[in-house]
PDB file of C-alpha atoms and ligand atoms in Angstrom:
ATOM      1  CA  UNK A   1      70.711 103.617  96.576  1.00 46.00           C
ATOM      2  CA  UNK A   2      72.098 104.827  93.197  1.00 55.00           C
ATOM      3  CA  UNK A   3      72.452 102.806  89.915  1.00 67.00           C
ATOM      4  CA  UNK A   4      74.680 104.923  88.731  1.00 75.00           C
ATOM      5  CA  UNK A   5      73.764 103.988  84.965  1.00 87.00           C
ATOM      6  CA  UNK A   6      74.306 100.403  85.776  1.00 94.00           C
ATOM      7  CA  UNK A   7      71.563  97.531  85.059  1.00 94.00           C
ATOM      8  CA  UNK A   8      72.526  94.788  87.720  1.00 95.00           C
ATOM      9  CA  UNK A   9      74.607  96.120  90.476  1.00 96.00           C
ATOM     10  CA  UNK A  10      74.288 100.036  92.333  1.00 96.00           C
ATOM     11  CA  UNK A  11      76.820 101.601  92.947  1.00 96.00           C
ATOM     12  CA  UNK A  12      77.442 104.474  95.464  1.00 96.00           C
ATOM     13  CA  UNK A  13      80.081 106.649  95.161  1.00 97.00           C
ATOM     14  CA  UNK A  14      82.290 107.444  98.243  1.00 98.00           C
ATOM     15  CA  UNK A  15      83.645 110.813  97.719  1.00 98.00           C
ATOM     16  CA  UNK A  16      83.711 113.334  94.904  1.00 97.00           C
ATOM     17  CA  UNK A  17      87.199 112.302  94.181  1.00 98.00           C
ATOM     18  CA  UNK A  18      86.552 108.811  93.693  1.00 98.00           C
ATOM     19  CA  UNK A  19      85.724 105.436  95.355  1.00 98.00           C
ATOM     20  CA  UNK A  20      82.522 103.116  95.643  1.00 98.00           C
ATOM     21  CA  UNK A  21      80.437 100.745  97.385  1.00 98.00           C
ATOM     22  CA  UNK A  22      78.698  98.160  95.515  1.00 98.00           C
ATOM     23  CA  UNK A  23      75.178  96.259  96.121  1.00 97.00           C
ATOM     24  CA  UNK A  24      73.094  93.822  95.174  1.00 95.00           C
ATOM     25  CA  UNK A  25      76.262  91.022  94.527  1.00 97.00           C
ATOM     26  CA  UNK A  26      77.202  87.929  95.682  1.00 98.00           C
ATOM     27  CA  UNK A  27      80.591  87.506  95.545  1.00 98.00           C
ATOM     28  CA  UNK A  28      80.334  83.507  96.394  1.00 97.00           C
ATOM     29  CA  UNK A  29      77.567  82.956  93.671  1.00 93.00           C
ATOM     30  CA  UNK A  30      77.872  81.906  90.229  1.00 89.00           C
ATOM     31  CA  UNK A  31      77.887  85.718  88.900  1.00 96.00           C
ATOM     32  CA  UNK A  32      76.733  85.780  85.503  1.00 97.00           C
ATOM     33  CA  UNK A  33      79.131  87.430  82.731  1.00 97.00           C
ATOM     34  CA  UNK A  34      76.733  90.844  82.332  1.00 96.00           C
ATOM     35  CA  UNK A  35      77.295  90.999  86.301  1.00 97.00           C
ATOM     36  CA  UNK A  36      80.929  90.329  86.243  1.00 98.00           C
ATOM     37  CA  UNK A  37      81.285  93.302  82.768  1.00 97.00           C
ATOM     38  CA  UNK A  38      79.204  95.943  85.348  1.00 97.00           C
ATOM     39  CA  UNK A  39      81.501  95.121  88.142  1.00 98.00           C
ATOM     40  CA  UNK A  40      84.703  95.375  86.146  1.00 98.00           C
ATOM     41  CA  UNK A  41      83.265  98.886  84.644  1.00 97.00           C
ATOM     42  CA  UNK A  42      82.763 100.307  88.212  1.00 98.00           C
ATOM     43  CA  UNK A  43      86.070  99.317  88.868  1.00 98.00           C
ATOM     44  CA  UNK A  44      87.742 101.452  85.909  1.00 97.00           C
ATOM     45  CA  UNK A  45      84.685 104.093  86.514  1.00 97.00           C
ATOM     46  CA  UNK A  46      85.702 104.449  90.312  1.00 98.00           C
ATOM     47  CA  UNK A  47      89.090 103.004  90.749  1.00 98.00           C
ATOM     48  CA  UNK A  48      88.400 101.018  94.299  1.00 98.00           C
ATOM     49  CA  UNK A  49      85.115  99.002  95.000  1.00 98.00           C
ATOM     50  CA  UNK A  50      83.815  98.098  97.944  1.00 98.00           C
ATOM     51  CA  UNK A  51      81.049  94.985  98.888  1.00 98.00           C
ATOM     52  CA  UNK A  52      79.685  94.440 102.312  1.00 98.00           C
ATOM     53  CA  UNK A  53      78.860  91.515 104.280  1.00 98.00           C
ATOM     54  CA  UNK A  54      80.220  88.819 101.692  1.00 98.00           C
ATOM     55  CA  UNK A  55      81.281  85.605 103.122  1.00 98.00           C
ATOM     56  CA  UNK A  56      83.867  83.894 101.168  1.00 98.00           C
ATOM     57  CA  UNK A  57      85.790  80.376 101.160  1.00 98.00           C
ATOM     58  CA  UNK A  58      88.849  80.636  99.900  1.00 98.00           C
ATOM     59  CA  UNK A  59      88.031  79.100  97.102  1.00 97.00           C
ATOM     60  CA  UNK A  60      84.997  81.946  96.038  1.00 98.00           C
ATOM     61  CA  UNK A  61      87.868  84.510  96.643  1.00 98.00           C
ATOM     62  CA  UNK A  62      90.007  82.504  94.473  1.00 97.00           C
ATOM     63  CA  UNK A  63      87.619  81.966  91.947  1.00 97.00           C
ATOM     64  CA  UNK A  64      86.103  85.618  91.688  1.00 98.00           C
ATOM     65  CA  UNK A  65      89.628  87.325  91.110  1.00 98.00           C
ATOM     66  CA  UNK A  66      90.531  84.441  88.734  1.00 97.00           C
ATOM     67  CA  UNK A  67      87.928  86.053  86.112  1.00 97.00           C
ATOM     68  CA  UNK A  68      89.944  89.547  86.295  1.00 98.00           C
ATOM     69  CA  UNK A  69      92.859  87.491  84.893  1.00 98.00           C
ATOM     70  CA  UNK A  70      95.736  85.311  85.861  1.00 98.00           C
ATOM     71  CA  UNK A  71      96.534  85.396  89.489  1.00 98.00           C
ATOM     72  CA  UNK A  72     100.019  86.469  91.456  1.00 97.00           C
ATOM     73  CA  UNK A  73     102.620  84.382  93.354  1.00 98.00           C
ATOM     74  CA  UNK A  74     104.486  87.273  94.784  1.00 97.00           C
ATOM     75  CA  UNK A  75     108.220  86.900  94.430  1.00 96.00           C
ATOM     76  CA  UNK A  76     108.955  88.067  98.254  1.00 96.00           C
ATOM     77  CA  UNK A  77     105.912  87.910 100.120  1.00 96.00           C
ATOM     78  CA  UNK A  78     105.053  84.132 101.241  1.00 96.00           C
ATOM     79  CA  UNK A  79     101.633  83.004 100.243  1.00 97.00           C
ATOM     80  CA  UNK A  80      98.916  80.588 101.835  1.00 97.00           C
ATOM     81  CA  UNK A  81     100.643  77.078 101.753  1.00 95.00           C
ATOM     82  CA  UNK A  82      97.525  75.400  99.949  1.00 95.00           C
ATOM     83  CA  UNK A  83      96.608  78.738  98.540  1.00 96.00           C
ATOM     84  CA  UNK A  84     100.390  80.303  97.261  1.00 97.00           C
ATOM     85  CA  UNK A  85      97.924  83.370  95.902  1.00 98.00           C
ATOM     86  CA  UNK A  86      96.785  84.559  98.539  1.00 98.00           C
ATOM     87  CA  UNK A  87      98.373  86.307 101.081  1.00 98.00           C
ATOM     88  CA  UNK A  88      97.259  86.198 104.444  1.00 98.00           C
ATOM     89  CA  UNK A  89      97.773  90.162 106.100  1.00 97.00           C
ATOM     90  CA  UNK A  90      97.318  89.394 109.865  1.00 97.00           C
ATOM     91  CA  UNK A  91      98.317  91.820 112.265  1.00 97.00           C
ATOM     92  CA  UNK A  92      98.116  90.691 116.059  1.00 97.00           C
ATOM     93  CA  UNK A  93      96.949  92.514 118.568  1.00 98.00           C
ATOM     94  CA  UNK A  94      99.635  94.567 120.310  1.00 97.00           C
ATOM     95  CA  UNK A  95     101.676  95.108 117.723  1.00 95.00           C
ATOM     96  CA  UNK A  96     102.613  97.556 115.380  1.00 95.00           C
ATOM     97  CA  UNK A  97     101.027  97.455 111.489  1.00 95.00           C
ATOM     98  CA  UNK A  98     103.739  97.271 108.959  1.00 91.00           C
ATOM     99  CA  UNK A  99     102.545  95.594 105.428  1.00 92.00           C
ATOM    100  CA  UNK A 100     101.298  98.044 103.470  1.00 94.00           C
ATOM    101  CA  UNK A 101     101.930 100.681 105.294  1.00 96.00           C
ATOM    102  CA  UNK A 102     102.708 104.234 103.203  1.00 96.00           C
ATOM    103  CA  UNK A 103     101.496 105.160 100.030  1.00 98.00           C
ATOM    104  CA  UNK A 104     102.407 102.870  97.247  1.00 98.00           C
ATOM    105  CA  UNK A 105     101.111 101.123  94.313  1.00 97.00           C
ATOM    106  CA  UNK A 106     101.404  97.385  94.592  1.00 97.00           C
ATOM    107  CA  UNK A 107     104.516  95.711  93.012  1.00 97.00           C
ATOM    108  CA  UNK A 108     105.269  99.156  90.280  1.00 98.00           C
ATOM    109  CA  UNK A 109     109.132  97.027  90.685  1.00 98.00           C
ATOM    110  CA  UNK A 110     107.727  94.318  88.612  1.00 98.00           C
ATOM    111  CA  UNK A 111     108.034  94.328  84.527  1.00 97.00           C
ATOM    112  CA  UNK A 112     104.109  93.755  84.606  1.00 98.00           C
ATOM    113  CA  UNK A 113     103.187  95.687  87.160  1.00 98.00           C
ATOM    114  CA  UNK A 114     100.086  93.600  89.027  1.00 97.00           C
ATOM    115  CA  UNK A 115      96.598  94.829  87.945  1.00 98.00           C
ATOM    116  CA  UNK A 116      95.332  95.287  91.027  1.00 98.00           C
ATOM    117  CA  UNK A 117      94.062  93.567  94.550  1.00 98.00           C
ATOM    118  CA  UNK A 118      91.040  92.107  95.686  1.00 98.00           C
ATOM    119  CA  UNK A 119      90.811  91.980  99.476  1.00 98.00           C
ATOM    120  CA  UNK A 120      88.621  90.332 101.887  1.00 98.00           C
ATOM    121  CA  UNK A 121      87.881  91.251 105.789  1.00 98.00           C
ATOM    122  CA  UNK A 122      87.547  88.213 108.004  1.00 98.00           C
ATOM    123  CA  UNK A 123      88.821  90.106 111.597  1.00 98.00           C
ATOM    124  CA  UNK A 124      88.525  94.021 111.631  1.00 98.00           C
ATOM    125  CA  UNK A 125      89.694  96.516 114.860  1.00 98.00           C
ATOM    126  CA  UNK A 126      86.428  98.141 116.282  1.00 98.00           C
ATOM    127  CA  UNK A 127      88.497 101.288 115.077  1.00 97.00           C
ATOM    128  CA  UNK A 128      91.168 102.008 113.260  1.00 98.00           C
ATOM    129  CA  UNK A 129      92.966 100.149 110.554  1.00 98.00           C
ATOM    130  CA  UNK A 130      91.213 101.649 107.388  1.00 98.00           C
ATOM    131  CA  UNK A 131      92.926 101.919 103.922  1.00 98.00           C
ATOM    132  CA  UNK A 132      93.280 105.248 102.159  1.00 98.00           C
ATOM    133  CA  UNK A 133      93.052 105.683  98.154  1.00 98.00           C
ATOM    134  CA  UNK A 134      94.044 108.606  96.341  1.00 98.00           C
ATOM    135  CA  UNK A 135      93.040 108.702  92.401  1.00 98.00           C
ATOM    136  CA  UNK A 136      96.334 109.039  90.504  1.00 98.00           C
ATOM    137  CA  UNK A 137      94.176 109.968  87.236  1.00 98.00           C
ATOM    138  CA  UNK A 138      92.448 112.893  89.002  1.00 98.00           C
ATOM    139  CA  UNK A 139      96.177 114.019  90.682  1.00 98.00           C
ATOM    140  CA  UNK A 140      97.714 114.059  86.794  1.00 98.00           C
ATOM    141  CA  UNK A 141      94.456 116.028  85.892  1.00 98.00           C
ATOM    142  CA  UNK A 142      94.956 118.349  88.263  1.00 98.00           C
ATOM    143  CA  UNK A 143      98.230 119.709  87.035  1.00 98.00           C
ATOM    144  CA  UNK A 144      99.222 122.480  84.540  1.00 98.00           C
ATOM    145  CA  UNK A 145      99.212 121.990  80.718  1.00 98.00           C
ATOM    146  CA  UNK A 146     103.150 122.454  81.352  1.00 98.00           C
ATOM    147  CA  UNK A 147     103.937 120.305  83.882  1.00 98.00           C
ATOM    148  CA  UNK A 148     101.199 117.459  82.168  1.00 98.00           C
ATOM    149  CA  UNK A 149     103.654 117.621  79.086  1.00 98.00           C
ATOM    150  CA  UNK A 150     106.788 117.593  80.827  1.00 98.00           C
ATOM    151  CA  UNK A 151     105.492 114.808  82.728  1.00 98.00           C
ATOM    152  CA  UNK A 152     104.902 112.520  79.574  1.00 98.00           C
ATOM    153  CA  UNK A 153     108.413 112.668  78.360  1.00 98.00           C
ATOM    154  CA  UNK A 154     109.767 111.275  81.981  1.00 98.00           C
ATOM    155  CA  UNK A 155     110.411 107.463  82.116  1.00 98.00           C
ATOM    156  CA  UNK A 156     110.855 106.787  86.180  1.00 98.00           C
ATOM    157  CA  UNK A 157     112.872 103.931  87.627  1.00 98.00           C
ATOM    158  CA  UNK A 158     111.508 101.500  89.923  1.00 98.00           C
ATOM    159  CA  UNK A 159     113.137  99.403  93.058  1.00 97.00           C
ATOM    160  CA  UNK A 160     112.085  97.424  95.402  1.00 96.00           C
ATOM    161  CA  UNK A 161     115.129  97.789  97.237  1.00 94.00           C
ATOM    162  CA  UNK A 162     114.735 100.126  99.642  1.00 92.00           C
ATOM    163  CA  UNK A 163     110.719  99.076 100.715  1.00 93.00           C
ATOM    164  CA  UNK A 164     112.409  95.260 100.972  1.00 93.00           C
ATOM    165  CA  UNK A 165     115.452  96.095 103.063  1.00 90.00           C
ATOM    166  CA  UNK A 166     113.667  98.176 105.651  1.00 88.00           C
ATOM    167  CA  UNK A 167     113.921  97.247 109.252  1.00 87.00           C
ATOM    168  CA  UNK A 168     110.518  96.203 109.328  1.00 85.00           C
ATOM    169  CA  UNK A 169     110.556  93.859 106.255  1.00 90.00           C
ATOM    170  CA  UNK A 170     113.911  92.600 107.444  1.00 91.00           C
ATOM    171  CA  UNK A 171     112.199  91.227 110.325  1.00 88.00           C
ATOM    172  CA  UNK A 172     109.621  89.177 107.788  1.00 91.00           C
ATOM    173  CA  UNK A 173     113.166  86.824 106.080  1.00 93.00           C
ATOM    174  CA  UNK A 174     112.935  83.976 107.139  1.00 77.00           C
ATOM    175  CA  UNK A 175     110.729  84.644 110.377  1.00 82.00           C
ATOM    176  CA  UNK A 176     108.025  82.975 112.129  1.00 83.00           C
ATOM    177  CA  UNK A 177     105.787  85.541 112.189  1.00 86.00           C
ATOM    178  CA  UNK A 178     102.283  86.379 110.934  1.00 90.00           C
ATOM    179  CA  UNK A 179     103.605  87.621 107.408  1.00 93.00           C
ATOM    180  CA  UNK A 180     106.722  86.212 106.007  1.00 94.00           C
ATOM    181  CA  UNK A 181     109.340  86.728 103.577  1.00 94.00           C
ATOM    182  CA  UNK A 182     111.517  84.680 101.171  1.00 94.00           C
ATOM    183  CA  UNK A 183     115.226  86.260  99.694  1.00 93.00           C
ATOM    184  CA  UNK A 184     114.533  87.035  95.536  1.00 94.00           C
ATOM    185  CA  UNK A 185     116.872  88.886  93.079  1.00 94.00           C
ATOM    186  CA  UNK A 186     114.031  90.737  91.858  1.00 96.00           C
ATOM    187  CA  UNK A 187     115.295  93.855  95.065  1.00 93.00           C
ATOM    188  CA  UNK A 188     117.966  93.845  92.598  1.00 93.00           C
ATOM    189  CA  UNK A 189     116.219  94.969  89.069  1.00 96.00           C
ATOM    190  CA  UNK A 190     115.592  98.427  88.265  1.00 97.00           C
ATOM    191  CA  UNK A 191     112.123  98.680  86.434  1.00 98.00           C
ATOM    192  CA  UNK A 192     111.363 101.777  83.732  1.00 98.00           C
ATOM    193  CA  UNK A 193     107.897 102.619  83.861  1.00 98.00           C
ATOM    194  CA  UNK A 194     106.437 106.061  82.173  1.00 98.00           C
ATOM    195  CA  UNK A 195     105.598 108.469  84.553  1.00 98.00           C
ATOM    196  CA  UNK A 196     102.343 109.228  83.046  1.00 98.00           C
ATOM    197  CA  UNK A 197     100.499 106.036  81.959  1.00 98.00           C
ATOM    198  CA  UNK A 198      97.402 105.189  79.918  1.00 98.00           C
ATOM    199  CA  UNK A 199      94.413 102.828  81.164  1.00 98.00           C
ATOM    200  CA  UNK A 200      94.831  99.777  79.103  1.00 97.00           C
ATOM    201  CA  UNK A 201      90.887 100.112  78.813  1.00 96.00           C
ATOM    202  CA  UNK A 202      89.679 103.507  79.457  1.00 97.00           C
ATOM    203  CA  UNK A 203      92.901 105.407  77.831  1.00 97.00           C
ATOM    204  CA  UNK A 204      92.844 107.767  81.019  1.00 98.00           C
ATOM    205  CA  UNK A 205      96.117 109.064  81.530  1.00 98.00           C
ATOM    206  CA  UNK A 206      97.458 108.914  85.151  1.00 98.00           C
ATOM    207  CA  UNK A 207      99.824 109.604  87.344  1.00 98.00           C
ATOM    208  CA  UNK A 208     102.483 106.579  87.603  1.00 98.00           C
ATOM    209  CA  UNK A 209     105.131 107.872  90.685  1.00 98.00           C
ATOM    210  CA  UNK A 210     105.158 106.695  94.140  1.00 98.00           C
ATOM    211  CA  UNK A 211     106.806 107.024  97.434  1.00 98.00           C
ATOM    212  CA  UNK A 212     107.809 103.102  98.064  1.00 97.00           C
ATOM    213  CA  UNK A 213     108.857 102.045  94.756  1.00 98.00           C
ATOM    214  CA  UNK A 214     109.872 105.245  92.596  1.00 98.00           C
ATOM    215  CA  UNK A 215     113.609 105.748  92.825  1.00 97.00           C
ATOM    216  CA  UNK A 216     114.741 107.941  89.809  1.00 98.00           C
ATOM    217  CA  UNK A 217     114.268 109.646  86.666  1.00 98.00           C
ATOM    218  CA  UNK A 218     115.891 107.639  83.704  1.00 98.00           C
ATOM    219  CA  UNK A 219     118.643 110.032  83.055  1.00 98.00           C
ATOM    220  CA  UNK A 220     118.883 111.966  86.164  1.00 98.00           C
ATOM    221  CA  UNK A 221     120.580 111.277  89.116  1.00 98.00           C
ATOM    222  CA  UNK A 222     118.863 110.762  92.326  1.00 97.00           C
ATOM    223  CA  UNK A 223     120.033 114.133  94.024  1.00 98.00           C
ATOM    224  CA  UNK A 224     118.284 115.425  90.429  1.00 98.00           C
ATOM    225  CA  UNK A 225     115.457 113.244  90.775  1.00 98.00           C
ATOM    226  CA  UNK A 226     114.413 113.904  94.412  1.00 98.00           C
ATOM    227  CA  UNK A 227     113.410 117.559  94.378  1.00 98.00           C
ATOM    228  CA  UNK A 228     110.585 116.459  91.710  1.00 98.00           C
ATOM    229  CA  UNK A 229     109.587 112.760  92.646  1.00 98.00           C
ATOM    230  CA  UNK A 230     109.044 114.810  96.141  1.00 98.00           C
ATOM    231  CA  UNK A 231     106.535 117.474  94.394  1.00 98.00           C
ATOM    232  CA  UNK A 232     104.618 114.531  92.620  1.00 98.00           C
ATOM    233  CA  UNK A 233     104.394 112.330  95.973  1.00 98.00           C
ATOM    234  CA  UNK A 234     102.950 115.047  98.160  1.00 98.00           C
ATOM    235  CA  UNK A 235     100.300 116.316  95.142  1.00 98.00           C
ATOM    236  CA  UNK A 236      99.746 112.934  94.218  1.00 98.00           C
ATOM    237  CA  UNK A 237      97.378 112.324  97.773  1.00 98.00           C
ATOM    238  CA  UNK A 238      96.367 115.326  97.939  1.00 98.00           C
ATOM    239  CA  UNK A 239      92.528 115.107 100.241  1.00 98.00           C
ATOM    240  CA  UNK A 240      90.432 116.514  97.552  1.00 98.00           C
ATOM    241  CA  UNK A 241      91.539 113.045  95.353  1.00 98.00           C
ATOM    242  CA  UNK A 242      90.955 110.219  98.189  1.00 98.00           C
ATOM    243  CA  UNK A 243      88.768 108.330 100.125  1.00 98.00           C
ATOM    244  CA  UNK A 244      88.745 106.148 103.031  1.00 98.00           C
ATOM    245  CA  UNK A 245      87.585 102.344 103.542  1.00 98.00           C
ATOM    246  CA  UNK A 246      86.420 101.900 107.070  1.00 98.00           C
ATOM    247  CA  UNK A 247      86.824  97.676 107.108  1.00 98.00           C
ATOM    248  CA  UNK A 248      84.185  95.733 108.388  1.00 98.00           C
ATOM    249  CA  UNK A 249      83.858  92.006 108.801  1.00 98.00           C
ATOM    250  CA  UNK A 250      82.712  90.752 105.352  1.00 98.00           C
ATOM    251  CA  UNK A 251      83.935  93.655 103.530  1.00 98.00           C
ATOM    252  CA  UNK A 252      85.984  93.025 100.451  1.00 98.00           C
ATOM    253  CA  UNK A 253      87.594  95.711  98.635  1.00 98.00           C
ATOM    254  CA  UNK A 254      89.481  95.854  94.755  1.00 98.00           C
ATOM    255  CA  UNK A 255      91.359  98.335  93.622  1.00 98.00           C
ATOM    256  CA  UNK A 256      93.378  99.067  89.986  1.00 98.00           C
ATOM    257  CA  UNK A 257      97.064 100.037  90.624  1.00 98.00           C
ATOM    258  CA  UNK A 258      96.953 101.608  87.197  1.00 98.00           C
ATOM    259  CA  UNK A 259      94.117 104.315  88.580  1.00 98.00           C
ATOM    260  CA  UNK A 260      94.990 104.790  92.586  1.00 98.00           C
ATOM    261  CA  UNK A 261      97.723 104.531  94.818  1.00 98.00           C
ATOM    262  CA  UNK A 262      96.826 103.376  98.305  1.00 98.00           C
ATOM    263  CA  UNK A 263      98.066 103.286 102.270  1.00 98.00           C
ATOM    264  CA  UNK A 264      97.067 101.009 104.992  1.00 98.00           C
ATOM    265  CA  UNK A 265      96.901 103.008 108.190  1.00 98.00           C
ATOM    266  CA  UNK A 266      98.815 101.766 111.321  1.00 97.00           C
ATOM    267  CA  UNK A 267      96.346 103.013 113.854  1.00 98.00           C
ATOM    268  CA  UNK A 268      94.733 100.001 115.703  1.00 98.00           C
ATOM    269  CA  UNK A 269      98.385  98.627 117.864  1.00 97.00           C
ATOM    270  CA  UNK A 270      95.655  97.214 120.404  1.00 98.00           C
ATOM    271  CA  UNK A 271      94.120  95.173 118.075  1.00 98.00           C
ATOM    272  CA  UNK A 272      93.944  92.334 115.978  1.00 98.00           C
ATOM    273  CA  UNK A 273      93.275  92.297 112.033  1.00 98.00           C
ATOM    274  CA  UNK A 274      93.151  89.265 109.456  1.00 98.00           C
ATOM    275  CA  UNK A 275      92.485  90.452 105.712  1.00 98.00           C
ATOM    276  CA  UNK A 276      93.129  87.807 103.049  1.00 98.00           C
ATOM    277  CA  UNK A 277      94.727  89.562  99.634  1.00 98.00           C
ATOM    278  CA  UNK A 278      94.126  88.195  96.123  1.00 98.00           C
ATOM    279  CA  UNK A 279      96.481  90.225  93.179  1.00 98.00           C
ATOM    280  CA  UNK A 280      95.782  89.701  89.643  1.00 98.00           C
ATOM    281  CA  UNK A 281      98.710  89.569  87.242  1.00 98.00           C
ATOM    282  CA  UNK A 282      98.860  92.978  84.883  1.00 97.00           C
ATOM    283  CA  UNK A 283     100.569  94.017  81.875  1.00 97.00           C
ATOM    284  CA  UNK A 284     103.473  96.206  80.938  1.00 97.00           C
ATOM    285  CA  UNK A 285     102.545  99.518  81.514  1.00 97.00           C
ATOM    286  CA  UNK A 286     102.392 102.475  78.293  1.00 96.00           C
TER     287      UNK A 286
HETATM  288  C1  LIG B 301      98.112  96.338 100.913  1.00 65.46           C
HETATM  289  O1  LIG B 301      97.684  95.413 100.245  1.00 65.46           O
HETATM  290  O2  LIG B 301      98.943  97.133 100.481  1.00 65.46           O
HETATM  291  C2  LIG B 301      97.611  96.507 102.335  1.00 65.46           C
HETATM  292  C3  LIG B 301      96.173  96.824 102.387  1.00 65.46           C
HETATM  293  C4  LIG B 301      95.667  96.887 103.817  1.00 65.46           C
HETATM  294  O3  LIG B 301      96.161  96.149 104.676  1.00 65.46           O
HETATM  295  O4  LIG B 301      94.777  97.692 104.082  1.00 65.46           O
END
């Protein structure tokens, strides 16, 4: 197992693009603060992080993303009803995946965009239902010295509008099912993020455009827009920058919205799946 430089957790990394699975931690144990630095490090070092065979209370889950920062109440999505953090993502069996579905980096609509997720696996398909992450810092690398330049003097608009209105989340207002939905204005606001941004810690600069959330250019209509936001969606998971997490009971995963983008797969109808989902609070985005 590699160290990977680090003094109290390895770390093994899952593809050359990016990606890694931790060892030697206890998520529900007291984790002491040079623990908590490495694992925070390996997050910004690999931008998702994987642990196996962790059993968590609710509370542990609650109280390990709690030292990443302050913790989420999503506007739209309905939380736990002793636990308003935490969502509860169950998919039952026979029945088609929808939450998460599509490449997307978690609430980009927000003012603060969230920092990231910290998910854990309680009931996992014997196959199937994996999430894919693509390394938005390695996709803006990637491009020319022109189009890099270019790129930094875009500001994009954001919208939850169109994700929220879909026929599947139109099923979630005000239903009984296994994820549900409440009406906010927030669908409404249109959110100006840059298109390249800047790791609040490691100064990286990545690529800030997705599929779900991205709607415009600031200054360009959307007919404008398209042609482009297109271009930077397809390059933007391109193979050579993911990797997979194959979800087994026990697993918990983070990720940093400000490094990947990621896509729950909806490839398991037969089966049942129950991850619980943690999002810490971020900051506005430069
Ligand atoms: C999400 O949080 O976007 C969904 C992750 C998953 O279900 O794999």
């Amino acid at each position: 197992m590699l160290k990977n430089g680090f003094q109290t957790i390895s770390a093994r990394q899952l593809t050359g693009a990016m990606g890694a699975e931790i060892s030697g931690v206890n998520l529900a144990s007291d984790i002491s603060d040079a623990q908590f630095e490495e694992i925070r490090m390996a997050l910004f070092a690999f931008g998702a992080i994987g642990f196996r065979n962790q059993v968590l209370t609710f509370e542990d889950h609650y109280n390990f993303a709690k030292r990443f920062g302050g913790l989420e109440v999503h506007p739209i999505v309905n939380g736990m009803e002793d636990y308003p953090e935490i969502i509860k993502m169950h998919k039952p069996a026979r029945t088609a995946a929808s939450f998460g579905v599509g490449w997307h980096t978690d609430n980009s609509f927000f003012r603060k965009p969230s920092l990231g997720s910290i998910v854990y696996a309680d009931i996992v398909p014997p196959q199937g239902g994996d999430t894919l992450f693509a390394n938005q810092q390695l996709a803006f690398e990637s491009l020319s010295e022109g189009m890099k330049a270019a790129l930094r003097s875009l500001t994009a608009i954001h919208s939850a509008n169109d994700a929220y209105s879909s026929p599947t989340a139109l099923e979630k207002y005000d239903g009984d099912g296994p994820i549900t939905y409440k009406r906010s204005d927030i669908i409404n606001e249109q959110v100006e993020h840059p298109v390249i941004i800047k790791h609040p810690v490691t100064a990286k600069e990545a690529l800030y455009v997705n599929p779900m959330f991205v709607s415009h250019f600031k200054g360009w209509t959307k007919e404008e827009s398209k042609p482009l936001i297109d271009f930077l969606c397809l390059h933007a998971v391109r193979e050579d920058f993911q990797c997979r997490f194959r979800w087994e009971k026990g697993s918990v995963v983070m990720w940093d919205n400000r490094i990947v983008q990621h896509a729950a797969l909806n490839d398991y109808e037969e089966y049942e799946r129950l991850l619980y989902r943690i999002t810490v609070n971020g900051d506005v985005l430069r």
